[in-house]
C-alpha cells in the first residue's frame, strides 16, 4: 500500500474535460491530464484492500464486476504513488495489451468495484492507467521487438479490432507468424471506425499498429475474408484461423417509411466521419464544412438518434460537431435512477443515469437533455421526393409479460411528430455476419454469436478459433482485449501442446 492514509487525505480528482463550448469546435480528444504530483496523490488513495474487487473481473448478478483483464490495480497504484512509473508500466503490461485504448474509452469496471467507492469516491484507476502508458510511450519503454525464435507455425487473424490485435500480439510474441486480415482500408476495428476521434485519437491507434508491424505482424487491409479470399485458401496457408470479426450486424427499425432518404445506421455514419478526418490529415475545418458526406451536409439539419446508449451518444457528439441544428435522442427504456437502488448494491455495476459527453454538449447547445425516454418511433414520414421530413413517436409503458420478459405497451394519447432531416439508428447489434460464419462453417447460437464451450475459444471447426464481440456479442474494448489474449493462449496450446501466455 503506497500511503495508508491517502484515501482520507486526498479527494478523488478526475482529469478535467475541455468545456463543451470549446470542444464542439473540433474532433480533438477533450480529456486533459493531471500533473505527476496530482496523479501520484490519486494513486495514494488506493487502499490496497485485502480483497481487491477492482481486479476480480467476476460476474455478479449477470454483470461484470472488476477488471476483465485482472489488471493488478493496487500494485500498479502503489508503484505510481512512489513515482516508479517504469515499474508501474511493466506491472500493467503483465495483464494488458493496450492500456492506451482502455485508459481513454473503458467505462472502468474496476472503479465501479473499488472498495474506496463503497464508502466514498473510487480511485481514478482508469485515468492512472492512461498516464502510466503515456509516460511509457514518451520515455521509449513500450517496445515490441521481433521474437527471437520463430516456431514455423502460421496463424491468420481475421479482423483487426481490439480482440484481433491482442490475439495477434501474443501469438507473435510466442514466435508464431501472424497475418491479420482486415476488410476496411485501415486496421483497428471499432477503435478506428466506431469510437469517434474525440474519445480516441486515431493516431493513438496508428502508434500501436506501427509497433506491431515492426514486431513482424503482417496486416493485409481491404481484404474481405469470405468474399475476396475463401476459407479453404486460408486453411492451406495457415495452421490456425482466429475469427475476430466483431458483432456488426445492426438492429433495424422496421417502421413504415424506413426506405426514406436520410436514414443511416450509426456505425457507417461514424466510420464515414472518422475516415474523412483521417483522409484530410485531421484538418477539422475541412470536416466541419464538408458537404460531400453520403448524407450531404449536417449543417442546419434536425437530427434524431434512435438509441439512448453509448453509440447513440457518440452520434449526438458527432452530429453537433458537424453543425446540426438540433439533436434528439430517442430511447425505448425508461431513464435509470440517479442513484443506485438497494437491489443493485456495490460491487455490482451501478445502473444509474449518466450524462455522457455528447449529451452534455447537447445541453450546452440546445438548452436541454437530448434524450426522450420510454418512447419509440412508429413511422418515418417522407416528402414527395422520398426524403425524410419527420418521425412519428409514441410513449411506451414497460410491463412484465407472463414469461417474465419485458413488454412495452403504447401509451394512448402520447403520439407526437418530430420534424427531422436525418435519422441515425443506434439501436444495438444482432451478432456476427452470416457470410463469415458460413464461410468457415462454425456453429452460431441464438444470439448470432459464434458458439464455443464455456470459457473456451475453439469453434465447432477444429482449427478455427473465435474471440471478441463475435464470441460474446457487442461488448467493450476491455472484454475484446481479454478475449483476444485468452484465444491466443488457446491457439498456442493447440499448436505446441502447452502455453505460457
Ligand atoms: C460507436 C461505438 C462506440 C463504442 N465505444 C466504446 C467505448 O467507448 N468503450 C468501450 O469499451 N467499448 C466501446 N464500444 C464497443 C467496442 O468498440 C467493441 O466491443 C470492440 O471494438 C469489439 O472488438 P472486436 O475486436 O471484437 O471487434 P471490432 O472492433 O468490431 O473489429 C472487428 C473487425 O473485423 C473486421 N472484419 C469483419 N469481418 C471481416 C471479414 N470478413 N474480413 C476481414 N475483416 C473483417 C471489421 O472490419 C472490423 O475491423 C463501442 C462500439 C461502438 C459501435
Ligand atoms: S482496463 Fe478498464 S476495467 Fe481494467 S483496470 Fe483499466 S480502466 Fe479498469
XYZ file of C-alpha atoms in Angstrom, residues 69 89 92-101 133 137 142-147 150 155 157 159 161-180 207-209 211-213 215-219 242 244 481-482 484-489 501:
66
model
C -8.118 -8.326 -17.635
C 4.095 0.260 -16.697
C 0.367 -3.055 -16.113
C 1.788 -4.816 -19.171
C 1.712 -8.190 -17.435
C -2.041 -8.374 -17.908
C -2.782 -5.740 -20.518
C -2.011 -5.375 -24.206
C -3.189 -1.823 -24.918
C -3.708 0.407 -21.838
C -3.672 3.457 -24.130
C -7.074 2.369 -25.504
C 1.061 4.180 -20.523
C 5.423 5.797 -24.650
C 6.971 0.458 -24.994
C 8.850 -1.966 -27.198
C 7.552 -4.736 -29.366
C 10.545 -6.394 -30.975
C 10.607 -9.379 -33.324
C 10.518 -12.635 -31.338
C 10.085 -18.452 -34.786
C -1.863 -18.084 -37.868
C -6.346 -13.470 -37.544
C -10.408 -8.701 -38.074
C -10.324 -4.716 -33.713
C -9.027 -4.896 -30.150
C -9.619 -8.668 -29.906
C -7.739 -9.391 -33.141
C -4.894 -7.047 -32.205
C -4.486 -8.551 -28.711
C -4.572 -12.075 -30.112
C -2.040 -11.228 -32.836
C 0.282 -9.520 -30.353
C 0.549 -12.515 -28.023
C 0.781 -15.157 -30.744
C 3.570 -13.172 -32.392
C 5.411 -12.857 -29.082
C 5.311 -16.664 -28.862
C 7.046 -16.865 -32.209
C 4.122 -17.823 -34.444
C 3.917 -15.936 -37.744
C 0.729 -13.884 -37.687
C -1.145 -12.274 -40.579
C -4.086 -10.006 -39.768
C 1.099 4.314 -32.964
C 0.275 0.813 -31.710
C -0.231 -0.700 -35.174
C 4.821 -1.132 -33.280
C 3.014 -4.351 -34.124
C 4.111 -4.159 -37.743
C 7.443 -6.776 -34.492
C 6.745 -8.861 -37.582
C 2.946 -8.970 -37.710
C 1.620 -8.593 -41.234
C -1.534 -6.518 -41.828
C -8.888 -16.881 -35.425
C -12.253 -11.639 -34.567
C -8.717 -7.459 -25.360
C -9.275 -10.054 -22.618
C -8.117 -11.899 -27.703
C -5.474 -12.723 -25.096
C -7.263 -15.863 -23.929
C -7.895 -17.008 -27.505
C -4.164 -16.561 -28.218
C -3.363 -18.874 -25.291
C 0.696 -16.987 -22.313
